[in-house]
Structures are given as C-alpha cells and as structure tokens.
Amino acid sequence: MSRQIYDFCPMSRPRYLFDTMHPLMQLLFLGALSIVSAGLFAALGFALVRPLFGITNLEDVIRAFTTQPDEVAKNPGELNALKLLQLLASIGAFLLPALFFAQRKFPVGDYLKLKIVPRFSLLLLAIAILFLSTPLVQFTYELNQKLSLPAFMGDLEKEIRSSEDASEKLMLLFLKMPGPIDLLFNLLVIAVIPAIGEELMFRGCIQQVINEWINKEHAAVWISAAIFSFIHFEFYGFIPRLLLGALLGYLFLWSGNLWTPIAAHALNNGVQVILIYLHDHGMIAFDINSNDPIPIIIVLICTVLTAAGVYMYQRKCELHKFIY
C-alpha cells in the first residue's frame, strides 16, 4: 500500500514511536540524541588515540594545532588522531542519530528515501548544478567575510574570528597529503562520511520533520538549511553554507531521493580535496585555495547556468517521479 493511501486513511496507518510525538518534540529529541551520541563518540575517540597513535595527552595536541600548526603537521600520528576525531564526530553527531530516528518513523525502513537508486540523468544534472553554483557560493563567501558586528559586540566578533581562524588552520592541516593513502583517508573524513551523515540528518530527518510540522515545503528547505549552516558555527561562512544547504534541500525535495544530495555533496567536497592534492604534488597549476576573487562575469554566467539547471532538474523530477 502506498504512502499516499495511508495519508488518506489515518486509521490504517501504522504508528511508530516518533509519529506519536509533536514535530517540535521530535526535533528536540533528535537534537538531544545527537548531542549524547556525539559525546559518546568523542569519548571513544579519546580512548582510541593512545593505542592507535601513541598519544597520551590529546588535549595538548588540540591546543597545539591553534598555536603551532606547523609543529603538529610534522607529526603524522597527531594529525591522523585529529582526523579520527573528526570522522567519529561526523558519525556520532549526524549519521547514527539520523538512522536511529528514521527507523522509528513511518514508513519504517524507507523514511530516508534511500531504497531506490536515482536515475543517472538526474544524478548527473544534480552534480552539475552544485558545481555550477560554486562561483556564486564563493562570491557570497567573500561578501560574508566583509560583514561586521555592531561596535558594542566587538569582543564577540574577535572571539568569532579567532575561533574560525582556528578551524581554518585545522582544515589546512588536514589537507596536507604526502601520499595517496592520506588522500583516500581525507576523502573519507572530509567528503564521504560528512556527506552521508549531514544529508541523513538535515535533509532526511530535519527537513522532513519541519515540513510535517508546518506543511510548507519551501520553508522547510530554508529552515533546515539555516540550521545546517548554523550548526557549523562559522558566522563568516553562514550565507554560502545556507545557499548550499537550500540547494541540497531542493535536490531532495524534488527528486524524493536522498541519494541525489548525498552524491552531490560528497562529490562537491571530494573534488576539492582531489584538486588540492593534485596542485600540492605539482600535477596541476590550478590552486583552489587561491584568494584571487572570481571575475563577476564568471559569477553571473554560472548563476544563470545554475538557475537553468535547477529549472531543468525540477521539470525532469516532475516527469520522472519516484514511486515509494
């Protein structure tokens, strides 16, 4: 029996744990579950780094990466320990809580819309849309960097910038890849696991629960995108991440298939990691980390192409609706 038939026959629809709760309570429970799970996986990470990497005081390593990042970079064991913590954080905070939550929602086993493989043409178009949007996202990032808080919040602004500078230093450390094994590990830590975990959580769970609550699909996309951006705690990257989150939300909304945003998200992150590796090893001249501003004409052209791609994607999804 289809989901649509159940919707019109509420007495015949199965009741699962979270279906009996108000959507707001579902979101609060999901948030609490994420925090508890993240804490448990952080403890697991702290327990593993000593036998795996011979690190006895992880707190000193974490402190050192903000004050002496070059020294941490010279020690592969310390760097890999930080990567392991990041990997476990993605699993604990997003991936497992989302799976646990989804298994207790209707339709059980397919709440996350993962059972059907998406059409290749739609998948390819979704990936192209995300890549075409890169100049616009980068442009909004440059604008976001120029924003300042009011004068009376000067101390807070300094704290925010200091925190984001530390995060940037950590990412630059992660992106130092001496060999192909480091590249593969980075693809797992930066591209594959975060894409799966974040899409399961923010598009698969949060976006659907918000829509269940307010019954407004577009608002649900943007609210979940705002939560997605906020949870990264990067004020000066909030707007570009909001746009990316909304784009991924629409890829899911229109296709009804979570594999589409997962693949687009993973490839978007993965290609950046690969380009950095190729540049650092002298295989290509293009430097993705260059601070040179993107010409406005390129931004405009890619924005128009992105809009055209989004329109085509929506029309294709309407013509090839997935059946669950």
Short mmCIF file of C-alpha atoms in Angstrom, two decimals:
data_model
loop_
_atom_site.label_atom_id
_atom_site.label_comp_id
_atom_site.label_asym_id
_atom_site.label_seq_id
_atom_site.Cartn_x
_atom_site.Cartn_y
_atom_site.Cartn_z
CA MET A 1 0.00 0.00 0.00
CA SER A 2 1.39 3.42 -0.91
CA ARG A 3 2.22 6.26 1.45
CA GLN A 4 -0.48 8.35 -0.24
CA ILE A 5 -3.18 5.79 0.61
CA TYR A 6 -2.08 5.74 4.24
CA ASP A 7 -2.28 9.53 4.34
CA PHE A 8 -5.93 9.39 3.30
CA CYS A 9 -6.67 6.53 5.68
CA PRO A 10 -5.20 7.64 9.02
CA MET A 11 -6.82 4.77 10.93
CA SER A 12 -4.96 2.23 8.77
CA ARG A 13 -1.60 3.98 9.03
CA PRO A 14 0.90 2.24 11.37
CA ARG A 15 2.02 4.18 14.43
CA TYR A 16 5.71 4.34 15.25
CA LEU A 17 7.50 5.85 18.24
CA PHE A 18 8.14 9.33 16.81
CA ASP A 19 4.88 9.50 14.86
CA THR A 20 3.08 9.81 18.20
CA MET A 21 5.13 12.90 19.13
CA HIS A 22 4.64 16.53 18.09
CA PRO A 23 7.21 17.52 15.40
CA LEU A 24 8.81 20.04 17.76
CA MET A 25 9.36 17.29 20.32
CA GLN A 26 10.77 15.09 17.57
CA LEU A 27 13.30 17.81 16.69
CA LEU A 28 14.23 18.30 20.34
CA PHE A 29 14.65 14.56 20.82
CA LEU A 30 16.76 14.33 17.68
CA GLY A 31 18.95 17.20 18.89
CA ALA A 32 19.39 15.62 22.32
CA LEU A 33 20.17 12.27 20.74
CA SER A 34 22.78 13.92 18.52
CA ILE A 35 24.47 15.62 21.50
CA VAL A 36 24.59 12.43 23.58
CA SER A 37 25.83 10.34 20.65
CA ALA A 38 28.49 12.94 19.77
CA GLY A 39 29.71 12.89 23.37
CA LEU A 40 29.95 9.11 23.41
CA PHE A 41 31.88 9.04 20.13
CA ALA A 42 34.19 11.81 21.36
CA ALA A 43 34.96 9.67 24.41
CA LEU A 44 35.57 6.71 22.10
CA GLY A 45 37.96 8.83 20.04
CA PHE A 46 39.91 9.92 23.11
CA ALA A 47 40.16 6.28 24.17
CA LEU A 48 41.43 5.14 20.76
CA VAL A 49 44.14 7.72 20.06
CA ARG A 50 46.53 6.39 22.70
CA PRO A 51 46.75 2.76 21.48
CA LEU A 52 46.49 3.73 17.80
CA PHE A 53 48.81 6.74 17.68
CA GLY A 54 50.71 6.64 20.96
CA ILE A 55 49.26 9.96 22.14
CA THR A 56 48.97 10.26 25.92
CA ASN A 57 47.70 13.85 26.15
CA LEU A 58 45.30 14.67 23.34
CA GLU A 59 44.35 17.99 24.92
CA ASP A 60 47.90 19.25 24.33
CA VAL A 61 47.70 18.23 20.67
CA ILE A 62 44.37 20.03 20.21
CA ARG A 63 45.82 23.13 21.89
CA ALA A 64 48.97 22.96 19.78
CA PHE A 65 47.20 22.99 16.44
CA THR A 66 45.95 26.54 17.12
CA THR A 67 49.28 27.88 18.39
CA GLN A 68 51.85 25.76 16.50
CA PRO A 69 50.10 24.21 13.50
CA ASP A 70 53.37 23.63 11.64
CA GLU A 71 54.68 21.50 14.50
CA VAL A 72 51.54 19.37 14.52
CA ALA A 73 51.83 18.97 10.75
CA LYS A 74 55.29 17.43 11.20
CA ASN A 75 53.82 14.61 13.28
CA PRO A 76 51.60 12.35 11.13
CA GLY A 77 50.36 10.50 14.21
CA GLU A 78 48.98 13.64 15.84
CA LEU A 79 47.41 14.80 12.58
CA ASN A 80 45.77 11.43 11.96
CA ALA A 81 44.47 11.43 15.54
CA LEU A 82 42.69 14.72 14.86
CA LYS A 83 41.28 13.29 11.63
CA LEU A 84 39.98 10.25 13.51
CA LEU A 85 38.23 12.53 15.99
CA GLN A 86 36.64 14.43 13.11
CA LEU A 87 35.49 11.18 11.49
CA LEU A 88 33.95 9.91 14.73
CA ALA A 89 32.30 13.30 15.30
CA SER A 90 30.50 13.06 11.94
CA ILE A 91 29.35 9.53 12.69
CA GLY A 92 28.29 10.25 16.27
CA ALA A 93 26.63 13.62 15.78
CA PHE A 94 24.81 13.04 12.49
CA LEU A 95 24.93 9.61 10.88
CA LEU A 96 23.90 7.24 13.67
CA PRO A 97 21.30 9.52 15.33
CA ALA A 98 19.62 10.06 11.95
CA LEU A 99 19.49 6.31 11.25
CA PHE A 100 18.13 5.59 14.75
CA PHE A 101 15.46 8.28 14.35
CA ALA A 102 14.46 7.20 10.84
CA GLN A 103 13.97 3.57 11.90
CA ARG A 104 11.24 4.78 14.25
CA LYS A 105 9.35 6.87 11.69
CA PHE A 106 6.76 5.91 9.07
CA PRO A 107 7.32 4.38 6.57
CA VAL A 108 9.70 2.23 8.57
CA GLY A 109 12.78 1.27 6.58
CA ASP A 110 12.30 3.96 3.96
CA TYR A 111 11.70 7.24 5.79
CA LEU A 112 15.04 8.48 4.44
CA LYS A 113 14.11 7.66 0.81
CA LEU A 114 17.17 5.50 0.15
CA LYS A 115 15.70 2.30 -1.26
CA ILE A 116 15.61 3.36 -4.91
CA VAL A 117 18.71 4.29 -6.90
CA PRO A 118 18.16 7.68 -8.60
CA ARG A 119 18.07 8.00 -12.37
CA PHE A 120 21.56 8.60 -13.72
CA SER A 121 20.49 11.63 -15.76
CA LEU A 122 19.02 13.32 -12.67
CA LEU A 123 22.07 12.44 -10.59
CA LEU A 124 24.39 13.88 -13.23
CA LEU A 125 22.32 17.06 -13.50
CA ALA A 126 22.26 17.49 -9.71
CA ILE A 127 26.05 17.21 -9.53
CA ALA A 128 26.43 19.69 -12.40
CA ILE A 129 24.13 22.17 -10.63
CA LEU A 130 26.21 22.03 -7.46
CA PHE A 131 29.46 22.60 -9.35
CA LEU A 132 27.99 25.42 -11.44
CA SER A 133 26.89 27.15 -8.24
CA THR A 134 30.49 27.26 -6.92
CA PRO A 135 31.33 30.77 -8.21
CA LEU A 136 28.12 32.19 -6.70
CA VAL A 137 28.78 30.44 -3.39
CA GLN A 138 32.36 31.73 -3.38
CA PHE A 139 31.12 35.25 -4.18
CA THR A 140 28.69 35.17 -1.25
CA TYR A 141 31.52 33.89 0.94
CA GLU A 142 33.62 36.92 0.03
CA LEU A 143 30.66 39.19 0.86
CA ASN A 144 30.03 37.34 4.12
CA GLN A 145 33.66 37.87 5.14
CA LYS A 146 33.16 41.63 4.91
CA LEU A 147 30.27 41.67 7.37
CA SER A 148 30.95 43.13 10.80
CA LEU A 149 29.03 43.02 14.04
CA PRO A 150 27.97 46.30 15.74
CA ALA A 151 30.68 48.14 17.68
CA PHE A 152 29.29 47.11 21.07
CA MET A 153 29.79 43.46 20.02
CA GLY A 154 33.46 43.98 19.18
CA ASP A 155 34.72 41.46 21.75
CA LEU A 156 32.32 38.82 20.46
CA GLU A 157 33.47 39.46 16.89
CA LYS A 158 37.10 38.93 17.92
CA GLU A 159 36.17 35.63 19.56
CA ILE A 160 34.26 34.51 16.46
CA ARG A 161 37.12 35.39 14.11
CA SER A 162 39.63 33.69 16.41
CA SER A 163 37.53 30.53 16.50
CA GLU A 164 37.07 30.48 12.74
CA ASP A 165 40.78 31.11 12.16
CA ALA A 166 41.49 28.07 14.34
CA SER A 167 39.05 25.97 12.30
CA GLU A 168 40.71 27.14 9.09
CA LYS A 169 44.13 26.18 10.45
CA LEU A 170 42.83 22.71 11.29
CA MET A 171 41.39 22.26 7.80
CA LEU A 172 44.67 23.38 6.20
CA LEU A 173 46.45 20.79 8.35
CA PHE A 174 44.00 18.11 7.23
CA LEU A 175 44.63 18.99 3.60
CA LYS A 176 48.36 18.28 3.81
CA MET A 177 48.51 14.94 1.99
CA PRO A 178 52.01 13.49 1.49
CA GLY A 179 50.77 10.35 -0.29
CA PRO A 180 47.76 8.60 -1.85
CA ILE A 181 46.81 6.92 1.45
CA ASP A 182 46.42 10.37 3.00
CA LEU A 183 44.26 11.39 0.04
CA LEU A 184 41.98 8.38 0.49
CA PHE A 185 41.69 8.98 4.24
CA ASN A 186 40.84 12.64 3.62
CA LEU A 187 38.18 11.70 1.09
CA LEU A 188 36.61 9.51 3.76
CA VAL A 189 36.89 12.14 6.54
CA ILE A 190 36.05 15.28 4.54
CA ALA A 191 33.83 14.04 1.71
CA VAL A 192 32.14 10.65 2.10
CA ILE A 193 31.18 10.37 5.79
CA PRO A 194 30.19 14.05 6.27
CA ALA A 195 28.07 13.97 3.11
CA ILE A 196 26.22 10.84 4.21
CA GLY A 197 25.82 11.92 7.83
CA GLU A 198 24.80 15.53 7.17
CA GLU A 199 22.33 14.64 4.43
CA LEU A 200 20.74 11.92 6.56
CA MET A 201 20.37 14.38 9.42
CA PHE A 202 19.50 17.71 7.79
CA ARG A 203 17.65 16.73 4.63
CA GLY A 204 16.49 13.22 5.51
CA CYS A 205 15.30 13.95 9.06
CA ILE A 206 15.16 17.63 9.98
CA GLN A 207 13.75 18.91 6.67
CA GLN A 208 11.05 16.25 6.61
CA VAL A 209 10.06 16.78 10.26
CA ILE A 210 9.84 20.55 9.78
CA ASN A 211 7.64 20.04 6.72
CA GLU A 212 5.50 17.62 8.74
CA TRP A 213 5.12 20.40 11.33
CA ILE A 214 4.42 23.47 9.17
CA ASN A 215 3.32 21.76 5.93
CA LYS A 216 5.27 24.26 3.79
CA GLU A 217 7.90 22.53 1.66
CA HIS A 218 9.90 25.62 0.66
CA ALA A 219 10.01 26.99 4.19
CA ALA A 220 11.15 23.57 5.43
CA VAL A 221 14.01 23.60 2.90
CA TRP A 222 15.26 27.02 4.02
CA ILE A 223 14.77 26.47 7.75
CA SER A 224 16.68 23.18 7.65
CA ALA A 225 19.36 24.87 5.51
CA ALA A 226 19.68 27.62 8.13
CA ILE A 227 20.05 25.01 10.88
CA PHE A 228 22.60 23.18 8.71
CA SER A 229 24.63 26.37 8.30
CA PHE A 230 24.29 27.45 11.93
CA ILE A 231 25.40 24.09 13.33
CA HIS A 232 28.82 24.54 11.67
CA PHE A 233 29.37 27.58 13.94
CA GLU A 234 31.02 29.68 11.22
CA PHE A 235 29.46 33.15 11.21
CA TYR A 236 31.60 34.32 8.29
CA GLY A 237 30.57 31.33 6.21
CA PHE A 238 26.89 31.30 7.15
CA ILE A 239 25.44 32.72 3.91
CA PRO A 240 27.28 30.46 1.40
CA ARG A 241 26.57 27.38 3.50
CA LEU A 242 22.92 28.44 3.75
CA LEU A 243 22.72 28.58 -0.06
CA LEU A 244 24.39 25.18 -0.40
CA GLY A 245 22.04 23.72 2.19
CA ALA A 246 19.00 25.09 0.38
CA LEU A 247 20.24 23.76 -2.95
CA LEU A 248 20.76 20.31 -1.45
CA GLY A 249 17.33 20.57 0.15
CA TYR A 250 15.66 21.21 -3.20
CA LEU A 251 17.59 18.35 -4.81
CA PHE A 252 15.98 16.10 -2.19
CA LEU A 253 12.54 17.72 -2.23
CA TRP A 254 12.02 17.48 -5.97
CA SER A 255 13.56 14.06 -6.56
CA GLY A 256 12.21 12.41 -3.42
CA ASN A 257 15.51 10.53 -3.23
CA LEU A 258 18.21 11.21 -0.65
CA TRP A 259 20.97 9.60 -2.71
CA THR A 260 20.91 12.63 -5.02
CA PRO A 261 22.02 15.26 -2.45
CA ILE A 262 24.36 12.72 -0.82
CA ALA A 263 26.18 12.13 -4.11
CA ALA A 264 26.27 15.83 -5.00
CA HIS A 265 27.52 16.78 -1.51
CA ALA A 266 30.21 14.07 -1.47
CA LEU A 267 31.49 14.89 -4.96
CA ASN A 268 31.49 18.62 -4.24
CA ASN A 269 33.74 18.08 -1.20
CA GLY A 270 35.74 15.27 -2.76
CA VAL A 271 36.69 17.12 -5.93
CA GLN A 272 38.04 20.00 -3.85
CA VAL A 273 40.21 17.58 -1.84
CA ILE A 274 41.49 15.94 -5.03
CA LEU A 275 42.29 19.31 -6.67
CA ILE A 276 44.31 20.37 -3.62
CA TYR A 277 46.21 17.07 -3.68
CA LEU A 278 46.98 17.39 -7.40
CA HIS A 279 48.13 21.00 -7.01
CA ASP A 280 50.33 20.29 -3.99
CA HIS A 281 52.02 17.45 -5.87
CA GLY A 282 52.66 19.59 -8.94
CA MET A 283 50.23 17.74 -11.19
CA ILE A 284 48.07 20.78 -11.99
CA ALA A 285 48.66 24.55 -11.87
CA PHE A 286 45.17 25.47 -10.67
CA ASP A 287 45.14 26.39 -6.97
CA ILE A 288 41.67 26.09 -5.45
CA ASN A 289 42.90 27.83 -2.28
CA SER A 290 43.88 30.97 -4.17
CA ASN A 291 42.47 34.16 -2.66
CA ASP A 292 42.03 35.77 -6.08
CA PRO A 293 38.42 36.99 -6.46
CA ILE A 294 36.34 35.31 -9.14
CA PRO A 295 35.55 37.72 -12.02
CA ILE A 296 31.99 38.99 -11.70
CA ILE A 297 31.19 37.96 -15.28
CA ILE A 298 32.02 34.34 -14.37
CA VAL A 299 29.78 34.61 -11.31
CA LEU A 300 26.90 35.95 -13.42
CA ILE A 301 27.26 33.34 -16.16
CA CYS A 302 27.46 30.45 -13.69
CA THR A 303 24.50 31.83 -11.72
CA VAL A 304 22.37 31.88 -14.89
CA LEU A 305 23.51 28.34 -15.76
CA THR A 306 22.75 27.20 -12.21
CA ALA A 307 19.23 28.66 -12.41
CA ALA A 308 18.70 26.95 -15.78
CA GLY A 309 19.97 23.68 -14.33
CA VAL A 310 17.64 23.97 -11.34
CA TYR A 311 14.68 24.59 -13.66
CA MET A 312 15.60 21.57 -15.81
CA TYR A 313 16.07 19.43 -12.70
CA GLN A 314 12.65 20.34 -11.33
CA ARG A 315 10.95 19.62 -14.66
CA LYS A 316 12.75 16.27 -15.01
CA CYS A 317 11.74 15.30 -11.49
CA GLU A 318 8.11 16.11 -12.28
CA LEU A 319 8.29 13.90 -15.36
CA HIS A 320 10.05 11.03 -13.59
CA LYS A 321 8.54 10.94 -10.13
CA PHE A 322 9.97 8.19 -7.96
CA ILE A 323 7.44 5.73 -6.55
CA TYR A 324 7.83 4.59 -2.96
#
